[in-house]
């Protein structure tokens, strides 16, 4: 709703992030405090992820943006394995990757 009312791409990215931050700021866990790294990761996800998609949809079709977002988990697993940040995926993970790839392709 907020995004549809905005006219500038930067305002749309801000409004898209605000629509996630406002409900999240009001929800609290008893006794739980997020670490600085968790807060930094969350900010990066909102600004680069949600905001980036919002701005990119000004220049590409929303269907293409949806396909790019849908294959991100496949890239994450494969890049983590290729760079040595994660172990080789187990057969269940490979099955999930194939299922995700087929789901995007159909």
PDB file of N, CA and C in Angstrom:
ATOM      1  N   UNK A   1       0.824  -1.186   0.000  1.00  0.00           N
ATOM      2  CA  UNK A   1       0.000   0.000   0.000  1.00  0.00           C
ATOM      3  C   UNK A   1       0.870   1.252   0.000  1.00  0.00           C
ATOM      4  N   UNK A   2       1.889   1.275   0.861  1.00  0.00           N
ATOM      5  CA  UNK A   2       2.772   2.432   0.891  1.00  0.00           C
ATOM      6  C   UNK A   2       3.529   2.579  -0.414  1.00  0.00           C
ATOM      7  N   UNK A   3       3.978   1.453  -0.989  1.00  0.00           N
ATOM      8  CA  UNK A   3       4.779   1.504  -2.201  1.00  0.00           C
ATOM      9  C   UNK A   3       3.973   2.058  -3.369  1.00  0.00           C
ATOM     10  N   UNK A   4       2.723   1.690  -3.467  1.00  0.00           N
ATOM     11  CA  UNK A   4       1.877   2.153  -4.567  1.00  0.00           C
ATOM     12  C   UNK A   4       1.657   3.666  -4.506  1.00  0.00           C
ATOM     13  N   UNK A   5       1.701   4.252  -3.320  1.00  0.00           N
ATOM     14  CA  UNK A   5       1.456   5.685  -3.175  1.00  0.00           C
ATOM     15  C   UNK A   5       2.690   6.515  -3.489  1.00  0.00           C
ATOM     16  N   UNK A   6       3.867   5.916  -3.519  1.00  0.00           N
ATOM     17  CA  UNK A   6       5.102   6.654  -3.775  1.00  0.00           C
ATOM     18  C   UNK A   6       5.319   6.823  -5.269  1.00  0.00           C
ATOM     19  N   UNK A   7       6.029   7.900  -5.620  1.00  0.00           N
ATOM     20  CA  UNK A   7       6.293   8.157  -7.036  1.00  0.00           C
ATOM     21  C   UNK A   7       7.759   8.000  -7.389  1.00  0.00           C
ATOM     22  N   UNK A   8       8.653   8.253  -6.493  1.00  0.00           N
ATOM     23  CA  UNK A   8      10.085   8.160  -6.764  1.00  0.00           C
ATOM     24  C   UNK A   8      10.602   6.792  -6.345  1.00  0.00           C
ATOM     25  N   UNK A   9      11.574   6.215  -7.103  1.00  0.00           N
ATOM     26  CA  UNK A   9      12.107   4.899  -6.740  1.00  0.00           C
ATOM     27  C   UNK A   9      12.710   4.842  -5.338  1.00  0.00           C
ATOM     28  N   UNK A  10      13.412   5.904  -4.921  1.00  0.00           N
ATOM     29  CA  UNK A  10      14.027   5.895  -3.594  1.00  0.00           C
ATOM     30  C   UNK A  10      12.950   5.910  -2.517  1.00  0.00           C
ATOM     31  N   UNK A  11      11.883   6.688  -2.728  1.00  0.00           N
ATOM     32  CA  UNK A  11      10.779   6.709  -1.776  1.00  0.00           C
ATOM     33  C   UNK A  11      10.093   5.359  -1.704  1.00  0.00           C
ATOM     34  N   UNK A  12       9.966   4.682  -2.844  1.00  0.00           N
ATOM     35  CA  UNK A  12       9.342   3.370  -2.851  1.00  0.00           C
ATOM     36  C   UNK A  12      10.173   2.378  -2.055  1.00  0.00           C
ATOM     37  N   UNK A  13      11.502   2.431  -2.200  1.00  0.00           N
ATOM     38  CA  UNK A  13      12.367   1.527  -1.436  1.00  0.00           C
ATOM     39  C   UNK A  13      12.243   1.815   0.049  1.00  0.00           C
ATOM     40  N   UNK A  14      12.206   3.093   0.422  1.00  0.00           N
ATOM     41  CA  UNK A  14      12.044   3.450   1.829  1.00  0.00           C
ATOM     42  C   UNK A  14      10.709   2.963   2.369  1.00  0.00           C
ATOM     43  N   UNK A  15       9.645   3.166   1.598  1.00  0.00           N
ATOM     44  CA  UNK A  15       8.317   2.754   2.043  1.00  0.00           C
ATOM     45  C   UNK A  15       8.197   1.241   2.149  1.00  0.00           C
ATOM     46  N   UNK A  16       8.838   0.512   1.223  1.00  0.00           N
ATOM     47  CA  UNK A  16       8.806  -0.949   1.285  1.00  0.00           C
ATOM     48  C   UNK A  16       9.519  -1.441   2.542  1.00  0.00           C
ATOM     49  N   UNK A  17      10.631  -0.811   2.894  1.00  0.00           N
ATOM     50  CA  UNK A  17      11.344  -1.199   4.107  1.00  0.00           C
ATOM     51  C   UNK A  17      10.585  -0.774   5.353  1.00  0.00           C
ATOM     52  N   UNK A  18       9.952   0.385   5.308  1.00  0.00           N
ATOM     53  CA  UNK A  18       9.190   0.851   6.463  1.00  0.00           C
ATOM     54  C   UNK A  18       8.023  -0.083   6.752  1.00  0.00           C
ATOM     55  N   UNK A  19       7.433  -0.641   5.695  1.00  0.00           N
ATOM     56  CA  UNK A  19       6.301  -1.546   5.912  1.00  0.00           C
ATOM     57  C   UNK A  19       6.735  -2.842   6.587  1.00  0.00           C
ATOM     58  N   UNK A  20       8.029  -3.158   6.547  1.00  0.00           N
ATOM     59  CA  UNK A  20       8.555  -4.328   7.247  1.00  0.00           C
ATOM     60  C   UNK A  20       9.062  -3.931   8.633  1.00  0.00           C
ATOM     61  N   UNK A  21       9.688  -2.760   8.729  1.00  0.00           N
ATOM     62  CA  UNK A  21      10.288  -2.336   9.995  1.00  0.00           C
ATOM     63  C   UNK A  21       9.259  -1.951  11.043  1.00  0.00           C
ATOM     64  N   UNK A  22       8.204  -1.281  10.648  1.00  0.00           N
ATOM     65  CA  UNK A  22       7.226  -0.796  11.628  1.00  0.00           C
ATOM     66  C   UNK A  22       6.588  -1.948  12.399  1.00  0.00           C
ATOM     67  N   UNK A  23       6.066  -2.996  11.734  1.00  0.00           N
ATOM     68  CA  UNK A  23       5.526  -4.111  12.529  1.00  0.00           C
ATOM     69  C   UNK A  23       6.614  -4.838  13.317  1.00  0.00           C
ATOM     70  N   UNK A  24       7.811  -4.944  12.751  1.00  0.00           N
ATOM     71  CA  UNK A  24       8.896  -5.642  13.443  1.00  0.00           C
ATOM     72  C   UNK A  24       9.361  -4.914  14.690  1.00  0.00           C
ATOM     73  N   UNK A  25       9.300  -3.595  14.666  1.00  0.00           N
ATOM     74  CA  UNK A  25       9.736  -2.811  15.824  1.00  0.00           C
ATOM     75  C   UNK A  25       8.765  -2.938  16.987  1.00  0.00           C
ATOM     76  N   UNK A  26       7.516  -3.221  16.701  1.00  0.00           N
ATOM     77  CA  UNK A  26       6.533  -3.311  17.776  1.00  0.00           C
ATOM     78  C   UNK A  26       6.466  -4.705  18.393  1.00  0.00           C
ATOM     79  N   UNK A  27       7.075  -5.694  17.752  1.00  0.00           N
ATOM     80  CA  UNK A  27       7.048  -7.074  18.254  1.00  0.00           C
ATOM     81  C   UNK A  27       8.303  -7.337  19.055  1.00  0.00           C
ATOM     82  N   UNK A  28       8.159  -7.771  20.295  1.00  0.00           N
ATOM     83  CA  UNK A  28       9.316  -8.016  21.160  1.00  0.00           C
ATOM     84  C   UNK A  28       9.257  -9.411  21.733  1.00  0.00           C
ATOM     85  N   UNK A  29      10.427 -10.002  21.858  1.00  0.00           N
ATOM     86  CA  UNK A  29      10.556 -11.290  22.535  1.00  0.00           C
ATOM     87  C   UNK A  29      10.971 -11.008  23.972  1.00  0.00           C
ATOM     88  N   UNK A  30      10.437 -11.726  24.896  1.00  0.00           N
ATOM     89  CA  UNK A  30      10.820 -11.533  26.296  1.00  0.00           C
ATOM     90  C   UNK A  30      12.251 -11.988  26.517  1.00  0.00           C
ATOM     91  N   UNK A  31      13.078 -11.068  26.962  1.00  0.00           N
ATOM     92  CA  UNK A  31      14.448 -11.397  27.311  1.00  0.00           C
ATOM     93  C   UNK A  31      15.381 -11.607  26.138  1.00  0.00           C
ATOM     94  N   UNK A  32      14.961 -11.354  24.911  1.00  0.00           N
ATOM     95  CA  UNK A  32      15.815 -11.577  23.748  1.00  0.00           C
ATOM     96  C   UNK A  32      16.335 -10.247  23.236  1.00  0.00           C
ATOM     97  N   UNK A  33      17.643 -10.176  23.035  1.00  0.00           N
ATOM     98  CA  UNK A  33      18.257  -8.982  22.462  1.00  0.00           C
ATOM     99  C   UNK A  33      19.098  -9.411  21.270  1.00  0.00           C
ATOM    100  N   UNK A  34      18.876  -8.783  20.147  1.00  0.00           N
ATOM    101  CA  UNK A  34      19.636  -9.106  18.945  1.00  0.00           C
ATOM    102  C   UNK A  34      21.056  -8.559  19.063  1.00  0.00           C
ATOM    103  N   UNK A  35      22.024  -9.327  18.581  1.00  0.00           N
ATOM    104  CA  UNK A  35      23.408  -8.872  18.597  1.00  0.00           C
ATOM    105  C   UNK A  35      23.607  -7.838  17.495  1.00  0.00           C
ATOM    106  N   UNK A  36      24.737  -7.163  17.541  1.00  0.00           N
ATOM    107  CA  UNK A  36      25.045  -6.151  16.537  1.00  0.00           C
ATOM    108  C   UNK A  36      25.146  -6.784  15.153  1.00  0.00           C
ATOM    109  N   UNK A  37      25.745  -7.965  15.066  1.00  0.00           N
ATOM    110  CA  UNK A  37      25.861  -8.645  13.779  1.00  0.00           C
ATOM    111  C   UNK A  37      24.489  -9.017  13.220  1.00  0.00           C
ATOM    112  N   UNK A  38      23.596  -9.462  14.091  1.00  0.00           N
ATOM    113  CA  UNK A  38      22.237  -9.792  13.632  1.00  0.00           C
ATOM    114  C   UNK A  38      21.517  -8.548  13.133  1.00  0.00           C
ATOM    115  N   UNK A  39      21.698  -7.442  13.815  1.00  0.00           N
ATOM    116  CA  UNK A  39      21.072  -6.196  13.378  1.00  0.00           C
ATOM    117  C   UNK A  39      21.649  -5.728  12.049  1.00  0.00           C
ATOM    118  N   UNK A  40      22.978  -5.860  11.899  1.00  0.00           N
ATOM    119  CA  UNK A  40      23.624  -5.481  10.643  1.00  0.00           C
ATOM    120  C   UNK A  40      23.129  -6.353   9.494  1.00  0.00           C
ATOM    121  N   UNK A  41      23.041  -7.663   9.725  1.00  0.00           N
ATOM    122  CA  UNK A  41      22.546  -8.575   8.691  1.00  0.00           C
ATOM    123  C   UNK A  41      21.100  -8.251   8.323  1.00  0.00           C
ATOM    124  N   UNK A  42      20.277  -7.969   9.312  1.00  0.00           N
ATOM    125  CA  UNK A  42      18.894  -7.601   9.042  1.00  0.00           C
ATOM    126  C   UNK A  42      18.792  -6.321   8.238  1.00  0.00           C
ATOM    127  N   UNK A  43      19.618  -5.335   8.557  1.00  0.00           N
ATOM    128  CA  UNK A  43      19.606  -4.079   7.807  1.00  0.00           C
ATOM    129  C   UNK A  43      20.052  -4.311   6.363  1.00  0.00           C
ATOM    130  N   UNK A  44      21.066  -5.145   6.173  1.00  0.00           N
ATOM    131  CA  UNK A  44      21.522  -5.444   4.811  1.00  0.00           C
ATOM    132  C   UNK A  44      20.440  -6.157   4.018  1.00  0.00           C
ATOM    133  N   UNK A  45      19.735  -7.093   4.661  1.00  0.00           N
ATOM    134  CA  UNK A  45      18.663  -7.802   3.966  1.00  0.00           C
ATOM    135  C   UNK A  45      17.563  -6.837   3.534  1.00  0.00           C
ATOM    136  N   UNK A  46      17.204  -5.926   4.419  1.00  0.00           N
ATOM    137  CA  UNK A  46      16.150  -4.975   4.072  1.00  0.00           C
ATOM    138  C   UNK A  46      16.591  -3.983   3.006  1.00  0.00           C
ATOM    139  N   UNK A  47      17.769  -3.397   3.181  1.00  0.00           N
ATOM    140  CA  UNK A  47      18.202  -2.352   2.259  1.00  0.00           C
ATOM    141  C   UNK A  47      18.614  -2.916   0.913  1.00  0.00           C
ATOM    142  N   UNK A  48      19.461  -3.938   0.912  1.00  0.00           N
ATOM    143  CA  UNK A  48      19.943  -4.489  -0.358  1.00  0.00           C
ATOM    144  C   UNK A  48      18.915  -5.418  -0.983  1.00  0.00           C
ATOM    145  N   UNK A  49      18.226  -6.205  -0.176  1.00  0.00           N
ATOM    146  CA  UNK A  49      17.268  -7.157  -0.705  1.00  0.00           C
ATOM    147  C   UNK A  49      15.957  -6.516  -1.091  1.00  0.00           C
ATOM    148  N   UNK A  50      15.207  -6.106  -0.108  1.00  0.00           N
ATOM    149  CA  UNK A  50      13.879  -5.546  -0.352  1.00  0.00           C
ATOM    150  C   UNK A  50      13.963  -4.229  -1.117  1.00  0.00           C
ATOM    151  N   UNK A  51      14.842  -3.352  -0.706  1.00  0.00           N
ATOM    152  CA  UNK A  51      14.986  -2.070  -1.391  1.00  0.00           C
ATOM    153  C   UNK A  51      15.520  -2.222  -2.801  1.00  0.00           C
ATOM    154  N   UNK A  52      16.463  -3.138  -2.989  1.00  0.00           N
ATOM    155  CA  UNK A  52      17.017  -3.374  -4.318  1.00  0.00           C
ATOM    156  C   UNK A  52      15.985  -3.902  -5.291  1.00  0.00           C
ATOM    157  N   UNK A  53      15.154  -4.811  -4.828  1.00  0.00           N
ATOM    158  CA  UNK A  53      14.089  -5.340  -5.684  1.00  0.00           C
ATOM    159  C   UNK A  53      13.093  -4.240  -6.023  1.00  0.00           C
ATOM    160  N   UNK A  54      12.758  -3.415  -5.046  1.00  0.00           N
ATOM    161  CA  UNK A  54      11.797  -2.340  -5.280  1.00  0.00           C
ATOM    162  C   UNK A  54      12.315  -1.363  -6.335  1.00  0.00           C
ATOM    163  N   UNK A  55      13.587  -0.998  -6.238  1.00  0.00           N
ATOM    164  CA  UNK A  55      14.167  -0.072  -7.219  1.00  0.00           C
ATOM    165  C   UNK A  55      14.333  -0.758  -8.570  1.00  0.00           C
ATOM    166  N   UNK A  56      14.767  -2.029  -8.582  1.00  0.00           N
ATOM    167  CA  UNK A  56      14.991  -2.712  -9.861  1.00  0.00           C
ATOM    168  C   UNK A  56      13.694  -2.910 -10.637  1.00  0.00           C
ATOM    169  N   UNK A  57      12.575  -3.010  -9.946  1.00  0.00           N
ATOM    170  CA  UNK A  57      11.305  -3.187 -10.642  1.00  0.00           C
ATOM    171  C   UNK A  57      10.889  -1.937 -11.423  1.00  0.00           C
ATOM    172  N   UNK A  58      11.608  -0.847 -11.239  1.00  0.00           N
ATOM    173  CA  UNK A  58      11.365   0.335 -12.052  1.00  0.00           C
ATOM    174  C   UNK A  58      11.944   0.158 -13.456  1.00  0.00           C
ATOM    175  N   UNK A  59      12.910  -0.762 -13.594  1.00  0.00           N
ATOM    176  CA  UNK A  59      13.639  -0.894 -14.844  1.00  0.00           C
ATOM    177  C   UNK A  59      13.458  -2.255 -15.525  1.00  0.00           C
ATOM    178  N   UNK A  60      13.022  -3.274 -14.797  1.00  0.00           N
ATOM    179  CA  UNK A  60      12.800  -4.594 -15.381  1.00  0.00           C
ATOM    180  C   UNK A  60      11.381  -5.042 -15.054  1.00  0.00           C
ATOM    181  N   UNK A  61      10.905  -6.043 -15.777  1.00  0.00           N
ATOM    182  CA  UNK A  61       9.568  -6.574 -15.512  1.00  0.00           C
ATOM    183  C   UNK A  61       9.523  -7.216 -14.132  1.00  0.00           C
ATOM    184  N   UNK A  62       8.370  -7.145 -13.492  1.00  0.00           N
ATOM    185  CA  UNK A  62       8.232  -7.735 -12.158  1.00  0.00           C
ATOM    186  C   UNK A  62       8.361  -9.255 -12.210  1.00  0.00           C
ATOM    187  N   UNK A  63       7.996  -9.874 -13.329  1.00  0.00           N
ATOM    188  CA  UNK A  63       8.155 -11.316 -13.469  1.00  0.00           C
ATOM    189  C   UNK A  63       9.614 -11.724 -13.461  1.00  0.00           C
ATOM    190  N   UNK A  64      10.462 -10.956 -14.147  1.00  0.00           N
ATOM    191  CA  UNK A  64      11.900 -11.239 -14.143  1.00  0.00           C
ATOM    192  C   UNK A  64      12.483 -11.020 -12.753  1.00  0.00           C
ATOM    193  N   UNK A  65      12.052  -9.972 -12.071  1.00  0.00           N
ATOM    194  CA  UNK A  65      12.516  -9.731 -10.703  1.00  0.00           C
ATOM    195  C   UNK A  65      12.112 -10.886  -9.792  1.00  0.00           C
ATOM    196  N   UNK A  66      10.907 -11.412  -9.972  1.00  0.00           N
ATOM    197  CA  UNK A  66      10.443 -12.534  -9.167  1.00  0.00           C
ATOM    198  C   UNK A  66      11.281 -13.780  -9.442  1.00  0.00           C
ATOM    199  N   UNK A  67      11.651 -14.018 -10.693  1.00  0.00           N
ATOM    200  CA  UNK A  67      12.501 -15.166 -11.020  1.00  0.00           C
ATOM    201  C   UNK A  67      13.882 -15.034 -10.383  1.00  0.00           C
ATOM    202  N   UNK A  68      14.439 -13.840 -10.433  1.00  0.00           N
ATOM    203  CA  UNK A  68      15.760 -13.618  -9.830  1.00  0.00           C
ATOM    204  C   UNK A  68      15.699 -13.861  -8.325  1.00  0.00           C
ATOM    205  N   UNK A  69      14.669 -13.343  -7.675  1.00  0.00           N
ATOM    206  CA  UNK A  69      14.518 -13.540  -6.233  1.00  0.00           C
ATOM    207  C   UNK A  69      14.296 -15.016  -5.911  1.00  0.00           C
ATOM    208  N   UNK A  70      13.569 -15.728  -6.764  1.00  0.00           N
ATOM    209  CA  UNK A  70      13.262 -17.139  -6.506  1.00  0.00           C
ATOM    210  C   UNK A  70      14.492 -18.038  -6.600  1.00  0.00           C
ATOM    211  N   UNK A  71      15.492 -17.657  -7.396  1.00  0.00           N
ATOM    212  CA  UNK A  71      16.665 -18.521  -7.525  1.00  0.00           C
ATOM    213  C   UNK A  71      17.804 -18.142  -6.572  1.00  0.00           C
ATOM    214  N   UNK A  72      17.606 -17.122  -5.757  1.00  0.00           N
ATOM    215  CA  UNK A  72      18.644 -16.730  -4.796  1.00  0.00           C
ATOM    216  C   UNK A  72      19.032 -17.873  -3.859  1.00  0.00           C
ATOM    217  N   UNK A  73      18.104 -18.648  -3.289  1.00  0.00           N
ATOM    218  CA  UNK A  73      18.527 -19.752  -2.416  1.00  0.00           C
ATOM    219  C   UNK A  73      19.417 -20.771  -3.122  1.00  0.00           C
ATOM    220  N   UNK A  74      19.167 -21.003  -4.412  1.00  0.00           N
ATOM    221  CA  UNK A  74      20.010 -21.931  -5.167  1.00  0.00           C
ATOM    222  C   UNK A  74      21.429 -21.374  -5.260  1.00  0.00           C
ATOM    223  N   UNK A  75      21.552 -20.087  -5.582  1.00  0.00           N
ATOM    224  CA  UNK A  75      22.871 -19.467  -5.654  1.00  0.00           C
ATOM    225  C   UNK A  75      23.581 -19.480  -4.307  1.00  0.00           C
ATOM    226  N   UNK A  76      22.865 -19.224  -3.246  1.00  0.00           N
ATOM    227  CA  UNK A  76      23.478 -19.175  -1.918  1.00  0.00           C
ATOM    228  C   UNK A  76      24.111 -20.519  -1.575  1.00  0.00           C
ATOM    229  N   UNK A  77      23.370 -21.604  -1.774  1.00  0.00           N
ATOM    230  CA  UNK A  77      23.893 -22.934  -1.452  1.00  0.00           C
ATOM    231  C   UNK A  77      25.092 -23.261  -2.326  1.00  0.00           C
ATOM    232  N   UNK A  78      24.977 -23.034  -3.607  1.00  0.00           N
ATOM    233  CA  UNK A  78      26.069 -23.389  -4.521  1.00  0.00           C
ATOM    234  C   UNK A  78      27.300 -22.512  -4.313  1.00  0.00           C
ATOM    235  N   UNK A  79      27.111 -21.217  -4.097  1.00  0.00           N
ATOM    236  CA  UNK A  79      28.259 -20.338  -3.867  1.00  0.00           C
ATOM    237  C   UNK A  79      28.933 -20.614  -2.527  1.00  0.00           C
ATOM    238  N   UNK A  80      28.150 -20.928  -1.499  1.00  0.00           N
ATOM    239  CA  UNK A  80      28.743 -21.263  -0.201  1.00  0.00           C
ATOM    240  C   UNK A  80      29.589 -22.528  -0.308  1.00  0.00           C
ATOM    241  N   UNK A  81      29.126 -23.489  -1.077  1.00  0.00           N
ATOM    242  CA  UNK A  81      29.881 -24.725  -1.274  1.00  0.00           C
ATOM    243  C   UNK A  81      31.122 -24.464  -2.131  1.00  0.00           C
ATOM    244  N   UNK A  82      30.962 -23.698  -3.206  1.00  0.00           N
ATOM    245  CA  UNK A  82      32.072 -23.435  -4.122  1.00  0.00           C
ATOM    246  C   UNK A  82      33.180 -22.625  -3.468  1.00  0.00           C
ATOM    247  N   UNK A  83      32.832 -21.734  -2.548  1.00  0.00           N
ATOM    248  CA  UNK A  83      33.844 -20.900  -1.899  1.00  0.00           C
ATOM    249  C   UNK A  83      34.421 -21.536  -0.638  1.00  0.00           C
ATOM    250  N   UNK A  84      33.892 -22.684  -0.245  1.00  0.00           N
ATOM    251  CA  UNK A  84      34.399 -23.359   0.945  1.00  0.00           C
ATOM    252  C   UNK A  84      33.781 -22.875   2.240  1.00  0.00           C
ATOM    253  N   UNK A  85      32.769 -22.056   2.176  1.00  0.00           N
ATOM    254  CA  UNK A  85      32.123 -21.562   3.390  1.00  0.00           C
ATOM    255  C   UNK A  85      31.181 -22.594   3.992  1.00  0.00           C
ATOM    256  N   UNK A  86      30.790 -23.578   3.193  1.00  0.00           N
ATOM    257  CA  UNK A  86      29.891 -24.628   3.667  1.00  0.00           C
ATOM    258  C   UNK A  86      30.384 -25.962   3.107  1.00  0.00           C
ATOM    259  N   UNK A  87      29.986 -27.024   3.787  1.00  0.00           N
ATOM    260  CA  UNK A  87      30.334 -28.356   3.299  1.00  0.00           C
ATOM    261  C   UNK A  87      29.537 -28.677   2.044  1.00  0.00           C
ATOM    262  N   UNK A  88      29.918 -29.776   1.409  1.00  0.00           N
ATOM    263  CA  UNK A  88      29.190 -30.244   0.232  1.00  0.00           C
ATOM    264  C   UNK A  88      27.760 -30.557   0.652  1.00  0.00           C
ATOM    265  N   UNK A  89      26.773 -30.082  -0.118  1.00  0.00           N
ATOM    266  CA  UNK A  89      25.378 -30.347   0.244  1.00  0.00           C
ATOM    267  C   UNK A  89      25.070 -31.843   0.273  1.00  0.00           C
ATOM    268  N   UNK A  90      24.266 -32.243   1.236  1.00  0.00           N
ATOM    269  CA  UNK A  90      23.856 -33.639   1.355  1.00  0.00           C
ATOM    270  C   UNK A  90      22.773 -33.930   0.323  1.00  0.00           C
ATOM    271  N   UNK A  91      22.479 -35.205   0.057  1.00  0.00           N
ATOM    272  CA  UNK A  91      21.503 -35.535  -0.986  1.00  0.00           C
ATOM    273  C   UNK A  91      20.136 -34.869  -0.830  1.00  0.00           C
ATOM    274  N   UNK A  92      19.667 -34.685   0.386  1.00  0.00           N
ATOM    275  CA  UNK A  92      18.372 -34.026   0.584  1.00  0.00           C
ATOM    276  C   UNK A  92      18.431 -32.576   0.100  1.00  0.00           C
ATOM    277  N   UNK A  93      19.563 -31.904   0.329  1.00  0.00           N
ATOM    278  CA  UNK A  93      19.726 -30.523  -0.128  1.00  0.00           C
ATOM    279  C   UNK A  93      19.746 -30.486  -1.655  1.00  0.00           C
ATOM    280  N   UNK A  94      20.457 -31.447  -2.268  1.00  0.00           N
ATOM    281  CA  UNK A  94      20.469 -31.506  -3.738  1.00  0.00           C
ATOM    282  C   UNK A  94      19.064 -31.704  -4.278  1.00  0.00           C
ATOM    283  N   UNK A  95      18.299 -32.555  -3.620  1.00  0.00           N
ATOM    284  CA  UNK A  95      16.921 -32.781  -4.035  1.00  0.00           C
ATOM    285  C   UNK A  95      16.108 -31.494  -3.929  1.00  0.00           C
ATOM    286  N   UNK A  96      16.315 -30.756  -2.848  1.00  0.00           N
ATOM    287  CA  UNK A  96      15.636 -29.465  -2.691  1.00  0.00           C
ATOM    288  C   UNK A  96      16.051 -28.454  -3.743  1.00  0.00           C
ATOM    289  N   UNK A  97      17.348 -28.433  -4.103  1.00  0.00           N
ATOM    290  CA  UNK A  97      17.813 -27.525  -5.137  1.00  0.00           C
ATOM    291  C   UNK A  97      17.212 -27.852  -6.494  1.00  0.00           C
ATOM    292  N   UNK A  98      17.161 -29.140  -6.809  1.00  0.00           N
ATOM    293  CA  UNK A  98      16.553 -29.553  -8.065  1.00  0.00           C
ATOM    294  C   UNK A  98      15.061 -29.212  -8.076  1.00  0.00           C
ATOM    295  N   UNK A  99      14.389 -29.467  -6.962  1.00  0.00           N
ATOM    296  CA  UNK A  99      12.964 -29.118  -6.866  1.00  0.00           C
ATOM    297  C   UNK A  99      12.730 -27.629  -6.996  1.00  0.00           C
ATOM    298  N   UNK A 100      13.593 -26.830  -6.384  1.00  0.00           N
ATOM    299  CA  UNK A 100      13.471 -25.378  -6.500  1.00  0.00           C
ATOM    300  C   UNK A 100      13.731 -24.904  -7.925  1.00  0.00           C
ATOM    301  N   UNK A 101      14.729 -25.498  -8.569  1.00  0.00           N
ATOM    302  CA  UNK A 101      15.026 -25.131  -9.952  1.00  0.00           C
ATOM    303  C   UNK A 101      13.877 -25.495 -10.875  1.00  0.00           C
ATOM    304  N   UNK A 102      13.311 -26.687 -10.666  1.00  0.00           N
ATOM    305  CA  UNK A 102      12.164 -27.083 -11.486  1.00  0.00           C
ATOM    306  C   UNK A 102      10.945 -26.215 -11.210  1.00  0.00           C
ATOM    307  N   UNK A 103      10.780 -25.825  -9.966  1.00  0.00           N
ATOM    308  CA  UNK A 103       9.665 -24.948  -9.617  1.00  0.00           C
ATOM    309  C   UNK A 103       9.766 -23.584 -10.270  1.00  0.00           C
ATOM    310  N   UNK A 104      10.983 -23.067 -10.374  1.00  0.00           N
ATOM    311  CA  UNK A 104      11.177 -21.777 -11.030  1.00  0.00           C
ATOM    312  C   UNK A 104      10.989 -21.926 -12.533  1.00  0.00           C
ATOM    313  N   UNK A 105      11.408 -23.056 -13.085  1.00  0.00           N
ATOM    314  CA  UNK A 105      11.360 -23.258 -14.533  1.00  0.00           C
ATOM    315  C   UNK A 105       9.982 -23.558 -15.080  1.00  0.00           C
ATOM    316  N   UNK A 106       9.040 -23.952 -14.230  1.00  0.00           N
ATOM    317  CA  UNK A 106       7.727 -24.312 -14.752  1.00  0.00           C
ATOM    318  C   UNK A 106       6.724 -23.200 -14.613  1.00  0.00           C
TER     319      UNK A 106
END
